[in-house]
Coordinates of C-alpha atoms in Angstrom, one line a residue:
X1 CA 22.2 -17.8 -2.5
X2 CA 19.2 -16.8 -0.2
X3 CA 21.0 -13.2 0.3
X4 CA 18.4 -11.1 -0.2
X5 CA 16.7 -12.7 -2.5
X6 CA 13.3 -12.8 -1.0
X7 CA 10.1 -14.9 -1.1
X8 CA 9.6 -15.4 -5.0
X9 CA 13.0 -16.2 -5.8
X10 CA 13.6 -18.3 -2.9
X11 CA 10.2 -20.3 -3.5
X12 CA 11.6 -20.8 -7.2
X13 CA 14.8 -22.5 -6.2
X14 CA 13.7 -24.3 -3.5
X15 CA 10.5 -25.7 -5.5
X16 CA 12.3 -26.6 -8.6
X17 CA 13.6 -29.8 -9.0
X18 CA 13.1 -32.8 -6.6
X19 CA 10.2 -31.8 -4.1
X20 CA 11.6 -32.9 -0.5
X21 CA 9.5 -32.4 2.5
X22 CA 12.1 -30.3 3.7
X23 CA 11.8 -28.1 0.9
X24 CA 8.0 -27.9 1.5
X25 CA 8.5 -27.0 5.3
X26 CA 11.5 -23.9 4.3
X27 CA 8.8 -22.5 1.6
X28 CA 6.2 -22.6 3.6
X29 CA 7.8 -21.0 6.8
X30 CA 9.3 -18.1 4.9
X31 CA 5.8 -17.4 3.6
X32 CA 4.0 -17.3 6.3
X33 CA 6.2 -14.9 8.0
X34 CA 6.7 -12.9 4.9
X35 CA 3.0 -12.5 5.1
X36 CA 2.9 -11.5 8.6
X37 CA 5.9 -9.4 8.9
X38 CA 6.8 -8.6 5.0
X39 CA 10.4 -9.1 6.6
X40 CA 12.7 -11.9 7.1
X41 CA 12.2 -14.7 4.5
X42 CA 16.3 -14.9 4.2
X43 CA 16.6 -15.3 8.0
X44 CA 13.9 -17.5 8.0
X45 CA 15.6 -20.0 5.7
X46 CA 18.7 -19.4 7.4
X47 CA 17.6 -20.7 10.2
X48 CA 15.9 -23.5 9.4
X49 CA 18.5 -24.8 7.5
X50 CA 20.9 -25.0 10.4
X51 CA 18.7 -26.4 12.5
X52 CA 17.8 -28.9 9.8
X53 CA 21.8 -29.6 9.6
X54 CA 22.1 -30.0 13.0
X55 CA 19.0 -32.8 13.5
X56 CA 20.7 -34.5 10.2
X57 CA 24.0 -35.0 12.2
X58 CA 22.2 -36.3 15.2
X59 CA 19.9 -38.8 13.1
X60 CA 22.9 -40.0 11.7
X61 CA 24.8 -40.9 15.0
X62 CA 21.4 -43.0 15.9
X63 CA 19.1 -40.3 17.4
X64 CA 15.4 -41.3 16.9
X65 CA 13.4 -38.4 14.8
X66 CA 10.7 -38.1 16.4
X67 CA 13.3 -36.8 19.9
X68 CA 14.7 -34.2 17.3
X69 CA 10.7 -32.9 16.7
X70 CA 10.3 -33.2 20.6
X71 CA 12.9 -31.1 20.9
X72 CA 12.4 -28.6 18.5
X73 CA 9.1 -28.3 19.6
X74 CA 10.5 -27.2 23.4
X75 CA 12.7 -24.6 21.9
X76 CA 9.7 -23.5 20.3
X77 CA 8.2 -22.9 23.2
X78 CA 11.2 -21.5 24.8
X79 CA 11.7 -18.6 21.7
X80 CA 8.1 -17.8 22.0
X81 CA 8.6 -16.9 25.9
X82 CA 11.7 -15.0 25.5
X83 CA 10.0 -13.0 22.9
X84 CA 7.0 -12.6 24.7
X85 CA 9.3 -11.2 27.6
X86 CA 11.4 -9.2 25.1
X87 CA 8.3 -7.2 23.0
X88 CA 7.0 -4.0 23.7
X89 CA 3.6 -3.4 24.8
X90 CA 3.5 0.4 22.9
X91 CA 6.0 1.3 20.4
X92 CA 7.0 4.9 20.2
X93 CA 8.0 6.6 17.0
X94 CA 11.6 6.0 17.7
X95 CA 10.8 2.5 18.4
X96 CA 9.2 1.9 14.7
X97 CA 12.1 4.4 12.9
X98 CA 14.3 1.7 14.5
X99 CA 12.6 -1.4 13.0
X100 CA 11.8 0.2 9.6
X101 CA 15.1 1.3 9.4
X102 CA 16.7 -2.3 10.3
X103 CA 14.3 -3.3 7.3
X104 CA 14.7 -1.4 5.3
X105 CA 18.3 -1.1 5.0
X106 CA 18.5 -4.7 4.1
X107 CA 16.3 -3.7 0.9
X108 CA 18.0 -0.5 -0.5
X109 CA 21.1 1.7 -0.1
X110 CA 22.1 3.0 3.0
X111 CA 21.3 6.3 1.7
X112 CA 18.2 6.1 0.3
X113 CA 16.9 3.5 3.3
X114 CA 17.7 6.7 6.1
X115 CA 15.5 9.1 3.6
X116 CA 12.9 6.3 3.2
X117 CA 12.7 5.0 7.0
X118 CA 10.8 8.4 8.5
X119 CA 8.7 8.9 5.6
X120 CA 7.2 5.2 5.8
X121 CA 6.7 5.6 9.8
X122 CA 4.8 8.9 9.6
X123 CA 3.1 7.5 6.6
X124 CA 1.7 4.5 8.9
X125 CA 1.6 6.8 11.8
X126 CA -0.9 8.9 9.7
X127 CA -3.8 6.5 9.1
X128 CA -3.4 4.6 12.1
X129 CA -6.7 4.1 14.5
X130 CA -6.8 3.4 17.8
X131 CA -7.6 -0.3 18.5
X132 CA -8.1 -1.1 14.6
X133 CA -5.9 -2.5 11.9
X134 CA -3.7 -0.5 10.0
X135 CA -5.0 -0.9 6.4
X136 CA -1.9 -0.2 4.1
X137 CA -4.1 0.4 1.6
X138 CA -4.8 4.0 2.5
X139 CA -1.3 4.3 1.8
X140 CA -0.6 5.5 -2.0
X141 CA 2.7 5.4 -3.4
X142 CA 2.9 6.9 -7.1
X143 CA 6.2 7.1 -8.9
X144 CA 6.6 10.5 -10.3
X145 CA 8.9 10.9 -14.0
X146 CA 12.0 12.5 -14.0
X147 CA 13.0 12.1 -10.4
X148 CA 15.1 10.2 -8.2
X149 CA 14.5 7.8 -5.8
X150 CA 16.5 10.7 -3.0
X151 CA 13.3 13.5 -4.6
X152 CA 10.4 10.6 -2.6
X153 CA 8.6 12.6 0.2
X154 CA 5.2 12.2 1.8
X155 CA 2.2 14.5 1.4
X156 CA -0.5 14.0 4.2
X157 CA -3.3 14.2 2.0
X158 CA -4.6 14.0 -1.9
X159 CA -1.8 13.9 -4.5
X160 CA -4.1 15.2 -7.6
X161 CA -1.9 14.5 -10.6
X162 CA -4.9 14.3 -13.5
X163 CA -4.2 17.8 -14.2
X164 CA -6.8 20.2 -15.5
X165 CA -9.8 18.7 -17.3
X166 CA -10.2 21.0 -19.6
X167 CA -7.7 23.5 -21.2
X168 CA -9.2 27.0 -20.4
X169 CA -9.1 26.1 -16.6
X170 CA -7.0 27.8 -14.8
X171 CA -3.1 26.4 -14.0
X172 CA -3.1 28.0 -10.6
X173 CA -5.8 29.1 -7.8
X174 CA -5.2 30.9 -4.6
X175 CA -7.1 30.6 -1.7
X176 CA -9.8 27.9 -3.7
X177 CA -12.5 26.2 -1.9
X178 CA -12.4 22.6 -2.0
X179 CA -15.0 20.1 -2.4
X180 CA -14.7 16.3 -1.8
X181 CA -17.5 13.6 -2.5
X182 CA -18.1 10.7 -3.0
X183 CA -19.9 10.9 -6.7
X184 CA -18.5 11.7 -9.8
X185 CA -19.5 14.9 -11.6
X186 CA -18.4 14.2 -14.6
X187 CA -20.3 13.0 -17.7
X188 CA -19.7 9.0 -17.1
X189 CA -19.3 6.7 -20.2
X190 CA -22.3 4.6 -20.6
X191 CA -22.0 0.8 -19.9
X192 CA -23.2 0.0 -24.0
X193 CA -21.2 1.1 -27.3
X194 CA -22.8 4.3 -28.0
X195 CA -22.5 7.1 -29.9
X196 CA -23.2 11.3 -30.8
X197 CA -23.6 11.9 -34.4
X198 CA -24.5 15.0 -35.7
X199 CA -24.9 17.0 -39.2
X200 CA -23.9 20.4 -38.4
X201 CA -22.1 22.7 -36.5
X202 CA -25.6 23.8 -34.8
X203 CA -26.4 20.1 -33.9
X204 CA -23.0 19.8 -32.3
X205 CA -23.3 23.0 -30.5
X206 CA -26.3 21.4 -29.0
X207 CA -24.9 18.7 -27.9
X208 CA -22.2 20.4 -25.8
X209 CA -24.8 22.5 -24.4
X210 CA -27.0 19.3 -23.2
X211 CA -23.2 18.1 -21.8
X212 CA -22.7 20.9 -19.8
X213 CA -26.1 21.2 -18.6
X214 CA -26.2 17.7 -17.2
X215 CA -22.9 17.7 -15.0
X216 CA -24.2 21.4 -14.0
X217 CA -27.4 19.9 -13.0
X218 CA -25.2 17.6 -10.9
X219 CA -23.1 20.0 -9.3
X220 CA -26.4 21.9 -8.8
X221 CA -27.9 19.5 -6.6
X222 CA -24.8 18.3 -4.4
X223 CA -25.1 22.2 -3.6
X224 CA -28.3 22.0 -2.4
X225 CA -29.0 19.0 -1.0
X226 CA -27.9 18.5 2.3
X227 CA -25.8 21.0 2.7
X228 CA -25.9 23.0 6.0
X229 CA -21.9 25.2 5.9
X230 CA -20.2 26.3 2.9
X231 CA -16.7 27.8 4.5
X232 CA -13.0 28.8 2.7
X233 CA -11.5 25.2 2.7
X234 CA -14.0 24.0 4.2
X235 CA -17.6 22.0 3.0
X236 CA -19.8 20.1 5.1
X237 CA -22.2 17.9 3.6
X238 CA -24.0 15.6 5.9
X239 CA -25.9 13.2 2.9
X240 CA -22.7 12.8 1.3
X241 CA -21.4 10.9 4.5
X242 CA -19.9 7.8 2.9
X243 CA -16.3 7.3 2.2
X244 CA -14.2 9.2 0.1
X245 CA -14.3 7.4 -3.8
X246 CA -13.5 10.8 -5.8
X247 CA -12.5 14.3 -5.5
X248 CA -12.5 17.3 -7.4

């Protein structure tokens, strides 16, 4: 029953009922590596419950418990050399198509595990740093309507999927320069319950007018403030230097 299950349904049955200590110690395992690897909580169980089997039948025929924890304690030991002695130092791309692939492959069809396996590598291979952690979350994944799980691909860079933000823009631009920063130019909801109100079409006129000039103002002074190149697909803007929080 631990076939590929993974960590929340294994936790469940393992939990439920009469709490054991071996229970505890099978939960706990398969979390921890399931938060270090993401991988192997079935294997994980697996093998603790043979070797929990096999110290059963020797504490039966008169073996003292505390040689059985001695002795799983030297294997310990012995598993962490021949790892050591088995890892690589610097994985290559084919290395971690290989491992992603083993992965995933125990996850999803064969099919869709192959199409999945380089697009995940690249993916990682993409916001990796050199001596720093790999933060995943840089990584979006959005799940796009009417399409199949075969249709998945990776973009190397912004997936913009708000659409236009107002109707007379235009559906298509050629050759457009881009600006990214990291303030919103749009006309931001206030914190309160507030409120417009007007009496005529004049009044409201004048409201969309003081709209339009505020986020112009906006856009205005991002222009001029600090900016020292203005290129085709291309804007440098040296007081704007923080990290990316919006885009336009």
């Amino acid at each position: 029953w631990t076939w590929r299950l993974g960590r929340p349904c294994i936790q469940q049955r393992l939990v439920s009922g009469t709490t054991t200590v071996s229970k505890k110690a099978v939960v706990s395992t398969q979390s921890t590596g399931d938060d270090i690897t993401g991988d192997g909580t079935t294997s994980n169980v697996l093998i603790i419950g043979e070797l929990l089997r096999q110290a059963k039948v020797y504490i039966t025929d008169g073996l003292h418990p505390r040689v059985a924890a001695e002795g799983f304690d030297l294997a310990k030991k012995k598993a962490l050399q021949v790892l050591d002695a088995m890892s690589l130092k610097k994985c290559s791309r084919d290395d971690l198509i290989n491992v992603a692939r083993t992965s995933l492959r125990t996850k999803v069809k064969g099919q869709v595990a192959d199409l999945l396996t380089e697009i995940i590598v690249d993916a990682v291979l993409a916001i990796q740093k050199e001596g720093e952690a790999v933060d995943l979350h840089m990584v979006e994944i959005m799940t796009m309507e009417h399409k199949t799980e075969m249709d998945t691909r990776l973009v190397k860079g912004i997936v913009m999927d708000h659409g236009a933000r107002h109707p007379d823009m235009p559906k298509k631009v050629t050759d457009a320069f881009i600006l990214t920063c990291n303030v919103s130019l749009e006309y931001e909801k206030s914190e309160v319950n507030s409120g417009f109100f007007y009496k005529s079409a004049d009044e409201r006129e004048k409201l969309v007018k003081a709209e339009r000039a505020f986020c112009d103002d906006k856009v205005q002074q991002r222009l001029v403030s600090g900016t020292t190149t203005v290129s085709k697909n291309s804007f440098s803007t040296p007081a704007l230097s923080s990290p990316l929080t919006s885009s336009l």
